[in-house]
Coordinates of C-alpha atoms in Angstrom, one line a residue:
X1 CA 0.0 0.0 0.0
X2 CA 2.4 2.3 0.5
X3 CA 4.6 1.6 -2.4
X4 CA 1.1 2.5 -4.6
X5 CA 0.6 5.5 -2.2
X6 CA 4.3 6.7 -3.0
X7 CA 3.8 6.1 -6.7
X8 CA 0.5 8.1 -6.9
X9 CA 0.9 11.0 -5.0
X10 CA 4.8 11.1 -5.7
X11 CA 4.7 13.9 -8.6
X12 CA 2.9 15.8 -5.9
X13 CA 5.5 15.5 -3.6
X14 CA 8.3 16.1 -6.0
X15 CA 6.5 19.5 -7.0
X16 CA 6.5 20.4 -2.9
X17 CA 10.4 19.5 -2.9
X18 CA 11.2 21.4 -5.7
X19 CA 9.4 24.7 -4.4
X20 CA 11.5 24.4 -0.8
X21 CA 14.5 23.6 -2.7
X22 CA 14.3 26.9 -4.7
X23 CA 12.7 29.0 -2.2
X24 CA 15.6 31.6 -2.4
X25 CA 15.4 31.7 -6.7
X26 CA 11.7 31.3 -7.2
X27 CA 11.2 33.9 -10.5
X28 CA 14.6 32.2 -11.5
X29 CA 13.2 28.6 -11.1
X30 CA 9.9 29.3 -12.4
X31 CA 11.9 31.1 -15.9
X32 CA 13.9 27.7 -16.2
X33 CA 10.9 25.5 -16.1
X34 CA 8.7 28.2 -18.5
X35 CA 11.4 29.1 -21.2
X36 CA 14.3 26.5 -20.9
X37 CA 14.8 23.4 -22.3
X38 CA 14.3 19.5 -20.0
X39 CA 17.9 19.0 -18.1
X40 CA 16.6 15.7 -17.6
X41 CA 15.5 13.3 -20.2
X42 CA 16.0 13.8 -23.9
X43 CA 12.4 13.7 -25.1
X44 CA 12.6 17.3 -26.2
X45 CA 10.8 18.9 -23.7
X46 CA 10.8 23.0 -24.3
X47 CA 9.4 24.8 -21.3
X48 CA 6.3 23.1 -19.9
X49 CA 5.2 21.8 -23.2
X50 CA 6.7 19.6 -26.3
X51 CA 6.6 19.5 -29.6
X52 CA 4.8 16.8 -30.5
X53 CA 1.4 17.0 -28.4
X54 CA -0.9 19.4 -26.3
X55 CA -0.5 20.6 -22.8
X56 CA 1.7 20.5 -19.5
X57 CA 4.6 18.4 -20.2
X58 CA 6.8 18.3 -16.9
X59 CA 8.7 15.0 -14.8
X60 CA 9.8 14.1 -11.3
X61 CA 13.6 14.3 -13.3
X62 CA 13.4 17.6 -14.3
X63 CA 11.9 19.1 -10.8
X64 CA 14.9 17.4 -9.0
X65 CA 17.5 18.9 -11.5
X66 CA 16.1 22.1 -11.5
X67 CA 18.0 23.2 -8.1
X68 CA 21.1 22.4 -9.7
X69 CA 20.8 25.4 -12.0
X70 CA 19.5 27.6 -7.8
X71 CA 21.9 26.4 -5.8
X72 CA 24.2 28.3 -3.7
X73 CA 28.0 27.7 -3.8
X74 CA 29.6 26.3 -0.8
X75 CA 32.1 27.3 1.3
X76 CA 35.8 25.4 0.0
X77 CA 37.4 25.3 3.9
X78 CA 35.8 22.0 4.3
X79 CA 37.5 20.5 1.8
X80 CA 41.0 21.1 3.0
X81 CA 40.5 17.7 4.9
X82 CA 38.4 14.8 3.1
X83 CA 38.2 12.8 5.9
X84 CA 34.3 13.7 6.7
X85 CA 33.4 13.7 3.3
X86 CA 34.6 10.7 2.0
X87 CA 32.2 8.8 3.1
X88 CA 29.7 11.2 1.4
X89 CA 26.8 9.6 -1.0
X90 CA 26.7 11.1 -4.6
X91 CA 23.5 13.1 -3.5
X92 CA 25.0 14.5 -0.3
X93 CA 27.9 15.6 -2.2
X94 CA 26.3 17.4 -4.4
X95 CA 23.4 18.8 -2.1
X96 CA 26.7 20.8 -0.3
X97 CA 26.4 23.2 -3.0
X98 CA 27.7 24.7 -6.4
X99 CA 31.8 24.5 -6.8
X100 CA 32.6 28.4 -6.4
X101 CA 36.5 28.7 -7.1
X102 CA 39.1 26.2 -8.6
X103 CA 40.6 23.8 -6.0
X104 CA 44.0 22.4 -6.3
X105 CA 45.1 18.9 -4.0
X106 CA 48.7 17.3 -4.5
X107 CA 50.1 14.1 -3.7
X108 CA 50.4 14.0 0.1
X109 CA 47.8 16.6 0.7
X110 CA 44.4 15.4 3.1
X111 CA 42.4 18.0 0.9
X112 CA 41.8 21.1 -1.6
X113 CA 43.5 24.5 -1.2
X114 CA 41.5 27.2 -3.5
X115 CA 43.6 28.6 -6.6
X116 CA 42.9 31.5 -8.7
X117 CA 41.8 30.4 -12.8
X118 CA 45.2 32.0 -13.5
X119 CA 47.1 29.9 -11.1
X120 CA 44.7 26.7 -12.8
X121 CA 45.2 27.8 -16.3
X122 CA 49.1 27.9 -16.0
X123 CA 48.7 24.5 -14.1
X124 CA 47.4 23.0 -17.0
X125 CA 49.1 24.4 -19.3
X126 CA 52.2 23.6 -17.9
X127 CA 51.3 19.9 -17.9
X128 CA 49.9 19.5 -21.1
X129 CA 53.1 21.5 -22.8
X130 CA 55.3 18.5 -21.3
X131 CA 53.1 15.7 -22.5
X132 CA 53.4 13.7 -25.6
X133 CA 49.3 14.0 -27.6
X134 CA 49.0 10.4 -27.3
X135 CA 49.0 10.2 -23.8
X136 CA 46.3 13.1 -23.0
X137 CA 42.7 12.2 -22.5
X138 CA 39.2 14.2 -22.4
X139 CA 36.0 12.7 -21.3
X140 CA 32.6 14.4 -20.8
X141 CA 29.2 13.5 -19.2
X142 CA 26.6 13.6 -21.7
X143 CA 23.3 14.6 -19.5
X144 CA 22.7 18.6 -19.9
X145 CA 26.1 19.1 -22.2
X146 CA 25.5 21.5 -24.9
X147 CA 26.5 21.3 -28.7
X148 CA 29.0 24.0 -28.0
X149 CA 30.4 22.3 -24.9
X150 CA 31.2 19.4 -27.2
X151 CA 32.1 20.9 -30.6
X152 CA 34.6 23.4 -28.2
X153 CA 36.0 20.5 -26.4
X154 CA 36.8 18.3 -29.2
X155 CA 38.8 21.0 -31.1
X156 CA 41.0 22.0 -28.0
X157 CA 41.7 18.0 -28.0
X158 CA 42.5 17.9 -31.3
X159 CA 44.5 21.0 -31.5
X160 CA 46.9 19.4 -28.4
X161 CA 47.3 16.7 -30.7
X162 CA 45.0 13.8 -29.5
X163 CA 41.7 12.4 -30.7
X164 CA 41.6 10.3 -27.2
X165 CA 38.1 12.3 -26.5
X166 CA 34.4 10.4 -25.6
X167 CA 31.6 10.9 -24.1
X168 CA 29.0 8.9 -21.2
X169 CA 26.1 8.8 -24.6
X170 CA 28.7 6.8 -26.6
X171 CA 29.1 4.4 -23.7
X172 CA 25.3 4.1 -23.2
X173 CA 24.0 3.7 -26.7
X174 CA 27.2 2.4 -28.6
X175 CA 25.8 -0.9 -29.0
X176 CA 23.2 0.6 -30.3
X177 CA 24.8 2.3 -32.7
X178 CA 26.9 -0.4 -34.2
X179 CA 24.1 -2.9 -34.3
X180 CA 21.8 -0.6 -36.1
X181 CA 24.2 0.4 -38.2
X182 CA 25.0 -3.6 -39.3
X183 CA 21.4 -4.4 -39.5
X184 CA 19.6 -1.2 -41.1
X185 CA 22.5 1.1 -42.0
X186 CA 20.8 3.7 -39.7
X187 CA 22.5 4.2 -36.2
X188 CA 19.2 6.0 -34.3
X189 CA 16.3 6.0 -33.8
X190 CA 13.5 4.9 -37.1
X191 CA 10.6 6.8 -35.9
X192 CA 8.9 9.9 -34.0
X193 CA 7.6 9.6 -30.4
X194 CA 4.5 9.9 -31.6
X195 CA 4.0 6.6 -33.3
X196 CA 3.9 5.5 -29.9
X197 CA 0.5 6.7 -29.7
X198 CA -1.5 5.0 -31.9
X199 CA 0.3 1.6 -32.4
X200 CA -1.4 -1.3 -32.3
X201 CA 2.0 -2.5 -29.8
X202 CA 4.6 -0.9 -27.8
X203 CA 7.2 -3.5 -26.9
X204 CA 9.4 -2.0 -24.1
X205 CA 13.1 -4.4 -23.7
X206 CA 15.5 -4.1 -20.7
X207 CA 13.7 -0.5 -20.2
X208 CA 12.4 1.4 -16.9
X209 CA 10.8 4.6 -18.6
X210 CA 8.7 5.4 -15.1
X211 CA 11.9 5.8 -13.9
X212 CA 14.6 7.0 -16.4
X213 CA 12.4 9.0 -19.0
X214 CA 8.9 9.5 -16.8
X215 CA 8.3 12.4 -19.3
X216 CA 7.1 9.6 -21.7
X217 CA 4.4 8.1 -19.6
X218 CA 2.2 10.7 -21.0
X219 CA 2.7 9.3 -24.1
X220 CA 2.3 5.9 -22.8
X221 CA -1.0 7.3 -21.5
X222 CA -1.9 8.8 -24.6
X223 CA -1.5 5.8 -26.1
X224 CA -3.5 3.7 -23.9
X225 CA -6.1 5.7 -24.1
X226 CA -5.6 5.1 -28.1
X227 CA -6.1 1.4 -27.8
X228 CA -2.3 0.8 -27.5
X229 CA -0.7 -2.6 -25.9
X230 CA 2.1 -2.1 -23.9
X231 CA 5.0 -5.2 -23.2
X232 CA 7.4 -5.4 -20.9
X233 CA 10.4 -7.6 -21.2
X234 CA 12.3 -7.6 -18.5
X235 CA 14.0 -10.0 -15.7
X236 CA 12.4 -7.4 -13.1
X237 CA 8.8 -6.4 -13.1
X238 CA 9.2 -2.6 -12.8
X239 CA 6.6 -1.4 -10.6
X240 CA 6.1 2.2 -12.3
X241 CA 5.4 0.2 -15.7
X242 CA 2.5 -1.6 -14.2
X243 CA 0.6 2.0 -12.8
X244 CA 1.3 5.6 -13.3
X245 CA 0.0 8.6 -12.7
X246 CA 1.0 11.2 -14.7
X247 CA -0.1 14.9 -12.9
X248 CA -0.3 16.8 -15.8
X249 CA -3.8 14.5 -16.9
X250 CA -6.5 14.8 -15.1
X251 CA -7.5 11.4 -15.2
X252 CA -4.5 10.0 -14.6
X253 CA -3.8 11.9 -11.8
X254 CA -6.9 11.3 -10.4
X255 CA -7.3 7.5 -11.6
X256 CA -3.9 6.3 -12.4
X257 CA -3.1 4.8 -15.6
X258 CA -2.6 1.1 -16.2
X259 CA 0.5 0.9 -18.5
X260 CA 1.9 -2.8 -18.9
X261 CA -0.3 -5.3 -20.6
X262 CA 1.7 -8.5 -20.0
X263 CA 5.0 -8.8 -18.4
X264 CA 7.5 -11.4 -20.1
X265 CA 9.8 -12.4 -17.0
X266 CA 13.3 -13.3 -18.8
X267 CA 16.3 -14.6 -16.6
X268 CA 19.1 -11.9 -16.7
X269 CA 21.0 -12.0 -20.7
X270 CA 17.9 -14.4 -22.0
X271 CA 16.9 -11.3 -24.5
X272 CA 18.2 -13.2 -27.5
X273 CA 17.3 -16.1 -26.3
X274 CA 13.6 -15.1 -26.2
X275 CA 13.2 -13.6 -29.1
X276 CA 14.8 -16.0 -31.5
X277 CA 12.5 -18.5 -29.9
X278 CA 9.6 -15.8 -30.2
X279 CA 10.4 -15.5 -34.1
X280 CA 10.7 -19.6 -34.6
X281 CA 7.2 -19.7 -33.5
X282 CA 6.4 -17.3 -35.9
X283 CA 8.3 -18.5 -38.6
X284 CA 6.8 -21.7 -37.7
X285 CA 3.0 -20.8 -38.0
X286 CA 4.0 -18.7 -41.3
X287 CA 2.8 -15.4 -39.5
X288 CA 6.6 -13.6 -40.5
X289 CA 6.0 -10.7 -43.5
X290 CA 7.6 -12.6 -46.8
X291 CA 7.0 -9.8 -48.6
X292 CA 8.8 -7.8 -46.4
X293 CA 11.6 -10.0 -46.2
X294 CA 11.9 -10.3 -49.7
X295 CA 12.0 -7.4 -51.1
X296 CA 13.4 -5.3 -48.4
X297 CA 15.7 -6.8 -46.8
X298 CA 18.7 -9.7 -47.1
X299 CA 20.3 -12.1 -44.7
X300 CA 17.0 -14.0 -44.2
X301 CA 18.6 -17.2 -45.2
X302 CA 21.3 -17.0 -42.2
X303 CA 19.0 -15.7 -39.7
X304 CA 16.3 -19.3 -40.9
X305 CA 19.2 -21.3 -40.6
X306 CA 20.3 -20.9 -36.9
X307 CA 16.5 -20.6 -35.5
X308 CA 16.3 -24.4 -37.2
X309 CA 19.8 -25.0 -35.4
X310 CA 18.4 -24.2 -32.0
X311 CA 16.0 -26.4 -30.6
X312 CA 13.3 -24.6 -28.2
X313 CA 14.7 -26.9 -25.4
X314 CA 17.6 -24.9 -25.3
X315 CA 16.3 -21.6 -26.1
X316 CA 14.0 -22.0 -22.9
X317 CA 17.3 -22.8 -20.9
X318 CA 18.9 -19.7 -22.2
X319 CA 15.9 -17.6 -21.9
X320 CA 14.4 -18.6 -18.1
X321 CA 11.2 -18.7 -19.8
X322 CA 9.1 -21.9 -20.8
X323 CA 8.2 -22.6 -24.4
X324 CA 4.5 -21.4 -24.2
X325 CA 6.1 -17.9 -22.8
X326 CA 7.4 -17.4 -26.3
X327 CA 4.6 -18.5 -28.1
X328 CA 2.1 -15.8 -25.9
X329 CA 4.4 -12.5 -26.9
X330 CA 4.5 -14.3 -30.5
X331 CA 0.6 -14.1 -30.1
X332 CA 0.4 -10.5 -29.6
X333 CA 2.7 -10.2 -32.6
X334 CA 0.9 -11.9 -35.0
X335 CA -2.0 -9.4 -34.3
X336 CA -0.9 -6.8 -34.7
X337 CA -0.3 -4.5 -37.8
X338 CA 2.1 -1.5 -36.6
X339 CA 4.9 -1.9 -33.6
X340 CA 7.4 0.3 -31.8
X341 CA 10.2 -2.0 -30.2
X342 CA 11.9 0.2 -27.5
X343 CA 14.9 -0.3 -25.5
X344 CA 17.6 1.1 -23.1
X345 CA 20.4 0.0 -20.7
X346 CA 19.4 -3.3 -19.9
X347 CA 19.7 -4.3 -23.2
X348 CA 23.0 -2.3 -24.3
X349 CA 25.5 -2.4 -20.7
X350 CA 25.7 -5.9 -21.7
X351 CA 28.5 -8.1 -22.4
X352 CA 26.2 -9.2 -25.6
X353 CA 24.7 -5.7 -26.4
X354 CA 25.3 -5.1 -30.0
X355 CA 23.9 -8.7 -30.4
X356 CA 21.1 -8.0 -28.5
X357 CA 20.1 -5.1 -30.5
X358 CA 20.5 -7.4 -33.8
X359 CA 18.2 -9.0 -32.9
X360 CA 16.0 -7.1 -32.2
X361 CA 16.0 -5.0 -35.3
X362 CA 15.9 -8.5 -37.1
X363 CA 12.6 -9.6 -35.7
X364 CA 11.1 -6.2 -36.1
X365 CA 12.3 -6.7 -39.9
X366 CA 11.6 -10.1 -40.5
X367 CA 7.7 -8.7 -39.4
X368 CA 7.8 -5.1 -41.5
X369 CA 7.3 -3.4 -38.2
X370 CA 10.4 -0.9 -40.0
X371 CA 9.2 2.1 -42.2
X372 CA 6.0 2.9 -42.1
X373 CA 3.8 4.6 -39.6
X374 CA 3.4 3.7 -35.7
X375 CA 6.0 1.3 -36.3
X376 CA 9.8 1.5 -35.9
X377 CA 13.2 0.8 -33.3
X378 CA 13.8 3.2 -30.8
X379 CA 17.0 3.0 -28.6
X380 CA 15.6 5.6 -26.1
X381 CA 18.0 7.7 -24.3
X382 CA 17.9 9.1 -20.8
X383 CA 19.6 11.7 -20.7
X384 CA 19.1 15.6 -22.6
X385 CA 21.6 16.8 -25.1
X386 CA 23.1 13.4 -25.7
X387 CA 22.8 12.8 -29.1
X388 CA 24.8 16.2 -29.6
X389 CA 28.0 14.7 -28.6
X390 CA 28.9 12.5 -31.8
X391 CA 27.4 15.0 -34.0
X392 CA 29.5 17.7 -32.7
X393 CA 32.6 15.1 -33.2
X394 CA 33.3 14.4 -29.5
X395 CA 33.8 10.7 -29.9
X396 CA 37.4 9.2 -31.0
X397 CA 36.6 8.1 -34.0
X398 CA 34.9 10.6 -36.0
X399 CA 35.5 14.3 -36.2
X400 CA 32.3 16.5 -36.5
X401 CA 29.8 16.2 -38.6
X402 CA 30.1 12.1 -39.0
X403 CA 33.6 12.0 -40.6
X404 CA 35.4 9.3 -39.9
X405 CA 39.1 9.7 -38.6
X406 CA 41.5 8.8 -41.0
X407 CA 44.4 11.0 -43.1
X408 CA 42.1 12.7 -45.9
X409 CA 39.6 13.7 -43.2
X410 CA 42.3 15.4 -41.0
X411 CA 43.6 17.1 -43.7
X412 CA 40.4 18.7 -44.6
X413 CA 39.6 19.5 -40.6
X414 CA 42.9 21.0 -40.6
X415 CA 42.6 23.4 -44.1
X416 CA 39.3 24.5 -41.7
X417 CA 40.8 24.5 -38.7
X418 CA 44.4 26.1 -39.4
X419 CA 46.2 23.9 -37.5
X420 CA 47.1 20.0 -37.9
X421 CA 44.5 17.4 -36.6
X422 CA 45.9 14.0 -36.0
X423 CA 44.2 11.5 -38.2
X424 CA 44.5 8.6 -35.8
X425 CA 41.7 6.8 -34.2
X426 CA 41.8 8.0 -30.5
X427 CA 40.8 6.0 -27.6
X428 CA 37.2 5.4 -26.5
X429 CA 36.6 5.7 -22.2
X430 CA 37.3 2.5 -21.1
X431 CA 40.5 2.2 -23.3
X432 CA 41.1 5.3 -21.9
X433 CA 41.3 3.6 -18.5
X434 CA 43.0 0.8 -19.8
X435 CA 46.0 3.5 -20.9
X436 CA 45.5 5.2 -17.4
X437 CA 46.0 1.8 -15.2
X438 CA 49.4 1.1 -17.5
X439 CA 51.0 4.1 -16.9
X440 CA 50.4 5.3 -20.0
X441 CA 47.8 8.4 -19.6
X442 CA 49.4 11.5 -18.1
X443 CA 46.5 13.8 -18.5
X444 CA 42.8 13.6 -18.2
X445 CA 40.5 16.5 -18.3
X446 CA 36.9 15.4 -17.3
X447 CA 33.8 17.7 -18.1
X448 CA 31.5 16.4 -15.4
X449 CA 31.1 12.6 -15.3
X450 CA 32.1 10.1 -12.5
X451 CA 33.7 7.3 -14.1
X452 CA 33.8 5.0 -10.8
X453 CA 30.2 5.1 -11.2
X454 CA 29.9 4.5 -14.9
X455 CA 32.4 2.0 -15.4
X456 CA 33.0 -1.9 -14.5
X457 CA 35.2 -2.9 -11.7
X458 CA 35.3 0.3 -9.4
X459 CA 38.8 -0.8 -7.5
X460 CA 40.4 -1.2 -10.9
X461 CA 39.1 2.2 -12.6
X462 CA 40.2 3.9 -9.3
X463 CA 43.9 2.8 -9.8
X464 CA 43.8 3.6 -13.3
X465 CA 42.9 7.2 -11.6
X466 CA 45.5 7.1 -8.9
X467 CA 47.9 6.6 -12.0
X468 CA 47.2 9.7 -13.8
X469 CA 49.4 12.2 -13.1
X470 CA 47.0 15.6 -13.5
X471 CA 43.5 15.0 -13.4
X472 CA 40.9 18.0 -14.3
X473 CA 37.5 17.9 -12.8
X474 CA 35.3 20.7 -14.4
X475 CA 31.8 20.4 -12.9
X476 CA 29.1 22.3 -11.1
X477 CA 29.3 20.0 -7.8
X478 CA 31.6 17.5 -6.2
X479 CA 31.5 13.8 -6.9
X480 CA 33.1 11.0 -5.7
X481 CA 35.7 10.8 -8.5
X482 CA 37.3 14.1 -7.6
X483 CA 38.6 12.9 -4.2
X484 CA 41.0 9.5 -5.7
X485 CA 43.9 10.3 -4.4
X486 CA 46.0 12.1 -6.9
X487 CA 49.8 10.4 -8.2
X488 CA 50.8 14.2 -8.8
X489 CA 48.3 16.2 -9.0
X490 CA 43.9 17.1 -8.9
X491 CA 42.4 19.8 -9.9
X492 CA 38.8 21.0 -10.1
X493 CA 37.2 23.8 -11.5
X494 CA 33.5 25.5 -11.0
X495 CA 31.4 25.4 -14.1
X496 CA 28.4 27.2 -15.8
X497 CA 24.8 25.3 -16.3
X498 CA 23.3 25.4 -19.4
X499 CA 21.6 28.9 -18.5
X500 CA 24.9 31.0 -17.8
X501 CA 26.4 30.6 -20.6
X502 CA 26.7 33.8 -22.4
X503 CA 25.1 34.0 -25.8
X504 CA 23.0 31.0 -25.5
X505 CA 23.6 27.5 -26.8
X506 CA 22.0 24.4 -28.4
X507 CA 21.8 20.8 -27.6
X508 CA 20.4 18.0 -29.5
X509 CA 17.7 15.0 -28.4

């Protein structure tokens, strides 16, 4: 009871937070949430409305975030020990406050002494002009990160002579990327939120939208309201999938709104499993689109072969699921005449995730559910501005615009540019941290981000860190990373938000 109580009246409760939290900045606040764009999810979110339907449009996400952009700065002197913060949760860290100066800690030190930028600057600068390019890293957090943060980072990488610069979107969404691209020849997204509403299915895969995008439960609700099924496959039965109530609707609000039509209860990495066994039993019954097949797409042939190769016996054992489990999604399937197959981090942070995603775009092909209305893949992201960061070339392997690294690219980037890009393939994060745990990373400039948090194996990304010899922390509040102890030297620096940066800016969803 009261996990339904928390889940209704939640929204309500968020909205009471948020006002205490930004008592002191409440014309400030209230501008943000009127005339800026989401810093949570990346549904698109402009002010309190969207672009693709009518009416309030506002999340639990955003409300929390907003007081990042209110929020005082803290006083530094309690940083000159890190004893009592160490122990610190991510959320009390950053609930102390906004970083107001740059801090500087050396090896030895129990804490941060406060540095003037120009003392910073000739810190940096110092380092960088005795370090070889190759062995220089920059890495940025994705969520709230404009196009100009990322177009401006990139160059200065590549004009210090290094391509080694990612992003936390790449990480999430790479496989993704590289198993659209193999499959379709598109790396994003085949279709507009709002074939959601209206499909005769939406199949949600290793995804928790109540909880990482609630902004699209009121297209869920929308949708339900348009005779929409909604699927869940997942190992976990997520508890805001089942009910939600989205404030902005009155009825929903008032009533909740049943989301989830059936939950398929896979064991942990049975998605491939599952839905190889869910298209034998449509191959099987001849309910796949021949046409479709035929004259759209190729590889059929390979894809018949190995569902005859495995035997339903073992896709059960591989999937946790029983035979007649398959054979109910494959039900809801064959009725249907439009789908929208969405998916997120429990499919992709997977030891199999471009595989997963494969497979998933085959048996949306192998059914037509690709290229005409209400249907489509969508690989939805949870953070805003993330799909900014590979377009503005902040990723190792292609410079802006989509060009892939290589000599004749570098040379037109440098006729642009006026000075010479390298035209080697830089490292991606974890590589990165791979370099960093050898010994052979000197410098690593971070633009928000926690990589302890993001990344397998916390001891051994922490002595990759240790290792380092000057690591930059540029952020709007502390996190755990920033207090590693340093091998020579750590320094962090106080950042803008989106909404103090002078002239504006752009991001992309």
């Amino acid at each position: 009871m009261a996990s339904i109580l928390g889940r209704r009246f939640g929204p309500y409760l968020e909205i009471f937070k948020t006002l205490w939290a930004n008592r002191r900045s409440p014309l400030y606040a209230l501008r943000i949430l009127r005339h800026g764009v989401c810093d949570g999810c990346a549904l698109g979110t402009s002010g309190l409305k969207d672009w693709t339907m009518s009416g309030v449009h506002l999340c639990w996400i955003r409300l929390n975030l907003l007081h990042l952009n209110t929020m005082k700065s803290f006083e530094p002197s309690p940083l000159s020990n890190l004893d009592s913060l160490k122990g610190k949760t991510e959320k009390e860290l950053r609930m102390l406050g906004r970083v107001q100066s740059p801090l500087v800690r050396r090896r030895g030190e129990p804490g941060f002494t406060p540095v003037s930028w120009e003392e910073a600057e000739d810190l940096i600068a110092d380092k960088i002009s005795k370090t070889e390019p190759k062995r220089s890293a920059f890495y940025l957090v994705s969520r709230g990160t404009t196009n100009e943060t990322y177009y401006a980072t990139q160059k200065v990488a590549r004009f210090l002579g290094t391509n080694h610069v990612d992003n936390s979107a790449r990480i999430c969404h790479s496989p993704s990327t590289t198993g659209l691209k193999t499959t379709i020849g598109f790396a994003a997204t085949t279709c507009s939120y709002k074939d959601l509403i209206g499909s005769d299915l939406v199949v949600f895969i290793g995804s928790d939208a109540a909880n990482n995008q609630p902004v699209l439960m009121k297209y869920m609700h929308l949708a339900k309201e348009a005779g929409t099924k909604v699927l869940s496959i997942n190992p976990y039965r997520e508890p805001g999938l089942e009910k939600y109530w989205v404030p902005s609707s009155v009825r929903s609000a008032v009533l909740g709104t049943e989301i989830v039509e059936q939950h398929f209860p896979i064991k942990v990495g049975g998605d491939i499993a599952f839905l190889n066994g869910t298209m034998k039993v449509l191959h099987e019954r001849g309910a796949l689109n021949d046409r479709f097949i035929a004259e759209r797409t190729s590889g059929w042939d390979e894809v018949q072969e190995e569902l005859k190769q495995s035997s339903f016996k073992e896709l059960e054992t591989a999937s946790g699921v029983p035979q007649a489990t398959m054979e109910s999604f494959a039900d809801y399937l064959e009725q249907a005449n439009s789908a929208v197959f969405v998916w997120s981090m429990g499919i992709t942070m997977h030891r199999h995730g471009v595989a997963n995603v494969q497979t998933i775009a085959n048996l949306a092909l192998a059914l037509g559910f690709v290229g005409k209305p209400k249907c489509g893949l969508m690989p939805i992201r949870g953070h805003s501005g993330v799909q900014g960061g590979a377009e503005m070339g902040c990723v190792p392997n292609t410079f802006p615009g989509g060009a892939a690294v290589g000599s004749e690219s570098a040379k037109n980037l440098s006729r642009h540019w006026n000075f010479e890009v390298p035209d080697w393939p830089g490292s991606y994060a974890v590589d990165m941290i791979n370099q960093a745990e050898k010994g052979d990373l000197d410098f690593l400039y971070c633009v928000g981000s926690n990589l302890l948090d993001v990344l397998p194996d916390r001891a051994f990304v922490r002595r990759a860190l240790e290792n380092i010899s000057l690591r930059v922390h540029h952020d709007i509040v502390l996190n755990r990373q920033m207090f590693v102890e340093p091998k020579d030297t750590v320094l962090i620096l106080p950042a803008t938000t989106r909404y103090e940066m002078e002239g504006g800016n752009t991001e992309t969803s």
